[in-house]
PDB file of C-alpha atoms in Angstrom:
ATOM      1  CA  MET A   1       0.000   0.000   0.000  1.00  0.00           C
ATOM      2  CA  PRO A   2       1.521   3.319  -1.014  1.00  0.00           C
ATOM      3  CA  VAL A   3       2.185   5.961   1.643  1.00  0.00           C
ATOM      4  CA  ARG A   4       0.032   9.001   1.183  1.00  0.00           C
ATOM      5  CA  PRO A   5       1.840  12.348   1.209  1.00  0.00           C
ATOM      6  CA  CYS A   6      -0.299  13.705   4.056  1.00  0.00           C
ATOM      7  CA  ALA A   7       0.376  10.747   6.443  1.00  0.00           C
ATOM      8  CA  PRO A   8       3.592  12.232   7.926  1.00  0.00           C
ATOM      9  CA  LEU A   9       1.792  15.523   8.502  1.00  0.00           C
ATOM     10  CA  LEU A  10      -1.009  13.724  10.352  1.00  0.00           C
ATOM     11  CA  LEU A  11       1.539  11.930  12.534  1.00  0.00           C
ATOM     12  CA  ILE A  12       3.269  15.224  13.411  1.00  0.00           C
ATOM     13  CA  ALA A  13      -0.069  16.916  14.189  1.00  0.00           C
ATOM     14  CA  ALA A  14      -1.167  14.033  16.441  1.00  0.00           C
ATOM     15  CA  THR A  15       2.158  14.072  18.310  1.00  0.00           C
ATOM     16  CA  ALA A  16       1.930  17.843  18.841  1.00  0.00           C
ATOM     17  CA  ALA A  17      -1.648  17.565  20.093  1.00  0.00           C
ATOM     18  CA  LEU A  18      -0.753  14.819  22.570  1.00  0.00           C
ATOM     19  CA  SER A  19       2.323  16.639  23.872  1.00  0.00           C
ATOM     20  CA  GLY A  20       0.136  19.703  24.492  1.00  0.00           C
ATOM     21  CA  CYS A  21      -2.196  17.602  26.633  1.00  0.00           C
ATOM     22  CA  LEU A  22       0.665  16.274  28.746  1.00  0.00           C
ATOM     23  CA  ARG A  23       1.865  19.688  29.920  1.00  0.00           C
ATOM     24  CA  THR A  24       0.801  20.406  33.486  1.00  0.00           C
ATOM     25  CA  PHE A  25       0.605  24.215  33.450  1.00  0.00           C
ATOM     26  CA  VAL A  26       0.015  26.833  30.815  1.00  0.00           C
ATOM     27  CA  SER A  27      -0.526  30.429  31.837  1.00  0.00           C
ATOM     28  CA  ALA A  28      -3.816  31.879  30.729  1.00  0.00           C
ATOM     29  CA  PRO A  29      -3.436  34.086  27.666  1.00  0.00           C
ATOM     30  CA  PHE A  30      -3.330  37.823  28.333  1.00  0.00           C
ATOM     31  CA  GLY A  31      -6.740  39.433  28.247  1.00  0.00           C
ATOM     32  CA  THR A  32      -8.766  36.687  29.952  1.00  0.00           C
ATOM     33  CA  PRO A  33     -11.264  37.334  32.776  1.00  0.00           C
ATOM     34  CA  LEU A  34      -8.652  35.935  35.200  1.00  0.00           C
ATOM     35  CA  ASP A  35      -6.599  39.123  34.774  1.00  0.00           C
ATOM     36  CA  ALA A  36      -9.257  41.058  36.730  1.00  0.00           C
ATOM     37  CA  VAL A  37      -8.044  39.474  39.982  1.00  0.00           C
ATOM     38  CA  CYS A  38      -4.572  41.005  39.706  1.00  0.00           C
ATOM     39  CA  ASP A  39      -5.584  44.309  38.081  1.00  0.00           C
ATOM     40  CA  PRO A  40      -4.791  47.247  40.446  1.00  0.00           C
ATOM     41  CA  ALA A  41      -7.779  49.130  38.978  1.00  0.00           C
ATOM     42  CA  ASN A  42     -10.014  46.719  40.924  1.00  0.00           C
ATOM     43  CA  ALA A  43      -8.398  47.480  44.299  1.00  0.00           C
ATOM     44  CA  GLU A  44     -11.329  49.470  45.695  1.00  0.00           C
ATOM     45  CA  LEU A  45     -14.793  48.150  46.477  1.00  0.00           C
ATOM     46  CA  ALA A  46     -17.977  50.058  45.664  1.00  0.00           C
ATOM     47  CA  LEU A  47     -20.179  51.073  48.601  1.00  0.00           C
ATOM     48  CA  PRO A  48     -22.189  49.865  50.502  1.00  0.00           C
ATOM     49  CA  LEU A  49     -20.007  47.324  52.314  1.00  0.00           C
ATOM     50  CA  ASP A  50     -20.458  44.755  55.075  1.00  0.00           C
ATOM     51  CA  THR A  51     -17.666  43.948  57.530  1.00  0.00           C
ATOM     52  CA  PHE A  52     -16.806  40.539  58.946  1.00  0.00           C
ATOM     53  CA  PHE A  53     -14.228  39.402  61.496  1.00  0.00           C
ATOM     54  CA  VAL A  54     -12.265  36.182  61.082  1.00  0.00           C
ATOM     55  CA  GLY A  55      -9.685  35.426  63.739  1.00  0.00           C
ATOM     56  CA  ILE A  56      -7.525  38.544  63.968  1.00  0.00           C
ATOM     57  CA  ALA A  57      -8.654  40.075  60.648  1.00  0.00           C
ATOM     58  CA  ARG A  58     -11.399  42.471  59.610  1.00  0.00           C
ATOM     59  CA  ILE A  59     -12.686  42.051  56.045  1.00  0.00           C
ATOM     60  CA  ALA A  60     -14.977  44.302  53.998  1.00  0.00           C
ATOM     61  CA  VAL A  61     -17.118  42.804  51.231  1.00  0.00           C
ATOM     62  CA  PRO A  62     -19.782  44.298  48.957  1.00  0.00           C
ATOM     63  CA  ARG A  63     -23.232  44.120  50.552  1.00  0.00           C
ATOM     64  CA  GLY A  64     -25.338  41.157  49.483  1.00  0.00           C
ATOM     65  CA  TRP A  65     -23.304  38.229  50.781  1.00  0.00           C
ATOM     66  CA  SER A  66     -25.066  36.031  53.335  1.00  0.00           C
ATOM     67  CA  SER A  67     -22.796  34.709  56.047  1.00  0.00           C
ATOM     68  CA  ARG A  68     -22.440  31.515  57.963  1.00  0.00           C
ATOM     69  CA  THR A  69     -19.949  31.564  60.811  1.00  0.00           C
ATOM     70  CA  VAL A  70     -18.351  28.163  61.112  1.00  0.00           C
ATOM     71  CA  SER A  71     -16.092  29.224  64.012  1.00  0.00           C
ATOM     72  CA  SER A  72     -14.222  32.291  65.217  1.00  0.00           C
ATOM     73  CA  GLN A  73     -11.489  31.256  62.753  1.00  0.00           C
ATOM     74  CA  GLU A  74     -13.721  30.617  59.707  1.00  0.00           C
ATOM     75  CA  VAL A  75     -16.577  32.363  57.892  1.00  0.00           C
ATOM     76  CA  GLN A  76     -18.359  31.260  54.732  1.00  0.00           C
ATOM     77  CA  LEU A  77     -20.076  33.894  52.614  1.00  0.00           C
ATOM     78  CA  ARG A  78     -22.541  33.001  49.859  1.00  0.00           C
ATOM     79  CA  ARG A  79     -24.239  34.675  46.918  1.00  0.00           C
ATOM     80  CA  ILE A  80     -26.029  33.327  43.899  1.00  0.00           C
ATOM     81  CA  ASP A  81     -23.404  31.392  41.932  1.00  0.00           C
ATOM     82  CA  ALA A  82     -20.586  32.189  44.405  1.00  0.00           C
ATOM     83  CA  GLU A  83     -19.033  31.142  47.695  1.00  0.00           C
ATOM     84  CA  LEU A  84     -16.250  32.904  49.580  1.00  0.00           C
ATOM     85  CA  SER A  85     -14.523  30.983  52.371  1.00  0.00           C
ATOM     86  CA  ILE A  86     -12.268  32.927  54.748  1.00  0.00           C
ATOM     87  CA  TRP A  87     -10.237  31.217  57.442  1.00  0.00           C
ATOM     88  CA  SER A  88      -7.117  31.477  59.554  1.00  0.00           C
ATOM     89  CA  GLY A  89      -5.104  28.865  61.356  1.00  0.00           C
ATOM     90  CA  ALA A  90      -2.271  26.484  60.657  1.00  0.00           C
ATOM     91  CA  ARG A  91      -0.532  26.289  57.297  1.00  0.00           C
ATOM     92  CA  PHE A  92      -2.808  24.908  54.575  1.00  0.00           C
ATOM     93  CA  VAL A  93      -1.564  23.241  51.401  1.00  0.00           C
ATOM     94  CA  PHE A  94      -3.725  23.754  48.346  1.00  0.00           C
ATOM     95  CA  PRO A  95      -4.023  20.833  45.889  1.00  0.00           C
ATOM     96  CA  ALA A  96      -0.808  20.222  43.987  1.00  0.00           C
ATOM     97  CA  HIS A  97      -2.287  19.972  40.480  1.00  0.00           C
ATOM     98  CA  GLN A  98      -1.598  22.917  38.227  1.00  0.00           C
ATOM     99  CA  PRO A  99      -4.591  23.811  36.038  1.00  0.00           C
ATOM    100  CA  ARG A 100      -3.962  24.766  32.454  1.00  0.00           C
ATOM    101  CA  ASN A 101      -5.330  28.298  32.756  1.00  0.00           C
ATOM    102  CA  GLN A 102      -4.106  30.197  35.779  1.00  0.00           C
ATOM    103  CA  VAL A 103      -2.979  33.712  36.669  1.00  0.00           C
ATOM    104  CA  ARG A 104      -0.804  34.458  39.708  1.00  0.00           C
ATOM    105  CA  CYS A 105       0.316  37.681  41.313  1.00  0.00           C
ATOM    106  CA  MET A 106       1.738  38.811  44.641  1.00  0.00           C
ATOM    107  CA  LEU A 107       0.784  41.931  46.594  1.00  0.00           C
ATOM    108  CA  ALA A 108       3.189  43.349  49.167  1.00  0.00           C
ATOM    109  CA  ARG A 109       1.700  45.019  52.267  1.00  0.00           C
ATOM    110  CA  GLY A 110       4.446  46.110  54.651  1.00  0.00           C
ATOM    111  CA  GLY A 111       6.008  42.931  56.033  1.00  0.00           C
ATOM    112  CA  THR A 112       3.181  40.776  54.656  1.00  0.00           C
ATOM    113  CA  SER A 113       2.710  39.441  51.143  1.00  0.00           C
ATOM    114  CA  VAL A 114      -0.487  38.090  49.610  1.00  0.00           C
ATOM    115  CA  THR A 115      -0.325  35.526  46.831  1.00  0.00           C
ATOM    116  CA  LEU A 116      -3.393  35.511  44.577  1.00  0.00           C
ATOM    117  CA  THR A 117      -3.999  32.584  42.237  1.00  0.00           C
ATOM    118  CA  ALA A 118      -6.950  32.786  39.834  1.00  0.00           C
ATOM    119  CA  THR A 119      -7.947  29.613  38.026  1.00  0.00           C
ATOM    120  CA  ARG A 120     -10.483  28.768  35.368  1.00  0.00           C
ATOM    121  CA  VAL A 121     -11.795  25.470  36.727  1.00  0.00           C
ATOM    122  CA  ASP A 122     -13.931  24.606  33.695  1.00  0.00           C
ATOM    123  CA  ALA A 123     -15.963  26.367  30.995  1.00  0.00           C
ATOM    124  CA  PHE A 124     -18.227  28.106  33.516  1.00  0.00           C
ATOM    125  CA  ASN A 125     -16.418  28.269  36.884  1.00  0.00           C
ATOM    126  CA  TYR A 126     -13.537  30.195  38.406  1.00  0.00           C
ATOM    127  CA  ARG A 127     -11.616  29.826  41.659  1.00  0.00           C
ATOM    128  CA  VAL A 128      -9.399  32.379  43.382  1.00  0.00           C
ATOM    129  CA  ASP A 129      -7.065  31.423  46.239  1.00  0.00           C
ATOM    130  CA  ALA A 130      -5.433  34.076  48.424  1.00  0.00           C
ATOM    131  CA  ALA A 131      -2.797  33.304  51.068  1.00  0.00           C
ATOM    132  CA  TRP A 132      -1.039  35.746  53.422  1.00  0.00           C
ATOM    133  CA  GLU A 133       2.581  35.193  54.508  1.00  0.00           C
ATOM    134  CA  PRO A 134       4.226  35.259  57.019  1.00  0.00           C
ATOM    135  CA  PRO A 135       1.815  34.195  59.778  1.00  0.00           C
ATOM    136  CA  VAL A 136       0.372  37.047  61.856  1.00  0.00           C
ATOM    137  CA  ASP A 137       0.037  36.263  65.552  1.00  0.00           C
ATOM    138  CA  GLY A 138       0.855  32.635  64.747  1.00  0.00           C
ATOM    139  CA  GLN A 139      -2.054  32.368  62.276  1.00  0.00           C
ATOM    140  CA  VAL A 140      -1.848  32.021  58.501  1.00  0.00           C
ATOM    141  CA  PHE A 141      -4.759  33.742  56.741  1.00  0.00           C
ATOM    142  CA  TYR A 142      -6.555  32.406  53.628  1.00  0.00           C
ATOM    143  CA  MET A 143      -9.461  33.132  51.289  1.00  0.00           C
ATOM    144  CA  GLN A 144     -10.994  31.073  48.512  1.00  0.00           C
ATOM    145  CA  LEU A 145     -13.618  32.357  46.089  1.00  0.00           C
ATOM    146  CA  GLN A 146     -15.551  29.988  43.843  1.00  0.00           C
ATOM    147  CA  THR A 147     -17.775  31.722  41.309  1.00  0.00           C
ATOM    148  CA  ARG A 148     -19.295  31.699  37.853  1.00  0.00           C
ATOM    149  CA  LEU A 149     -19.349  35.496  37.561  1.00  0.00           C
ATOM    150  CA  VAL A 150     -16.528  37.614  36.152  1.00  0.00           C
ATOM    151  CA  ALA A 151     -17.846  40.607  38.156  1.00  0.00           C
ATOM    152  CA  GLN A 152     -16.919  38.765  41.359  1.00  0.00           C
ATOM    153  CA  LEU A 153     -13.403  38.110  40.018  1.00  0.00           C
ATOM    154  CA  ARG A 154     -13.066  41.907  39.752  1.00  0.00           C
ATOM    155  CA  GLN A 155     -14.319  42.348  43.342  1.00  0.00           C
ATOM    156  CA  MET A 156     -11.884  39.796  44.771  1.00  0.00           C
ATOM    157  CA  ARG A 157      -8.921  42.169  44.436  1.00  0.00           C
ATOM    158  CA  GLY A 158     -10.835  44.788  46.471  1.00  0.00           C
ATOM    159  CA  ILE A 159     -11.824  42.225  49.102  1.00  0.00           C
ATOM    160  CA  VAL A 160      -8.185  41.182  49.507  1.00  0.00           C
ATOM    161  CA  GLU A 161      -7.109  44.841  49.715  1.00  0.00           C
ATOM    162  CA  SER A 162      -9.740  45.451  52.427  1.00  0.00           C
ATOM    163  CA  VAL A 163      -8.231  42.967  54.901  1.00  0.00           C
ATOM    164  CA  ARG A 164      -6.929  44.666  58.041  1.00  0.00           C
ATOM    165  CA  PHE A 165      -5.382  42.829  60.962  1.00  0.00           C
ATOM    166  CA  VAL A 166      -6.347  43.941  64.454  1.00  0.00           C
ATOM    167  CA  PRO A 167      -3.553  46.291  65.648  1.00  0.00           C
ATOM    168  CA  ASP A 168      -3.133  44.632  69.062  1.00  0.00           C
ATOM    169  CA  SER A 169      -2.496  41.265  67.445  1.00  0.00           C
ATOM    170  CA  ILE A 170       0.040  42.680  64.999  1.00  0.00           C
ATOM    171  CA  ARG A 171       1.865  44.524  67.753  1.00  0.00           C
ATOM    172  CA  GLY A 172       2.084  41.262  69.710  1.00  0.00           C
ATOM    173  CA  ALA A 173       3.429  39.400  66.674  1.00  0.00           C
ATOM    174  CA  ARG A 174       6.267  41.916  66.190  1.00  0.00           C
ATOM    175  CA  ARG A 175       7.616  41.644  69.750  1.00  0.00           C
TER     176      ARG A 175
END
């Protein structure tokens, strides 16, 4: 049977497609909705706001979230098509898999840095993880947003910027 001239091209295309599937992490292309999480233009929240306390932190969020206090160290906020979990405590390790579309950035706030990781989970859902380092008053602080709405990706930067640690706790941590 004669070899068709397009057979080698098909073999090369199949190999390229498979090697693309085997890669564990590919940054999201510039200009995706994930960029809204790291965009400094989204650093301020629109009024009115609600305030919640989790451990040693005070957090402002846009009004409209319903809250469920799990403990003094954890609060879960919910909206239609979104959930925001906020907690503090011991070091937490997020799942090791690296999704194909992800945006990461780091915000520096004095001696504290916040790492934001925005991920497109599937065609309709996003997840944003935020982690503060180093621990404040022996507690590491975290947030995780799961949403379907790009508008809430934009708000997440403002929510992270709104976090303030209680001054007495910070003073104690610096001694």
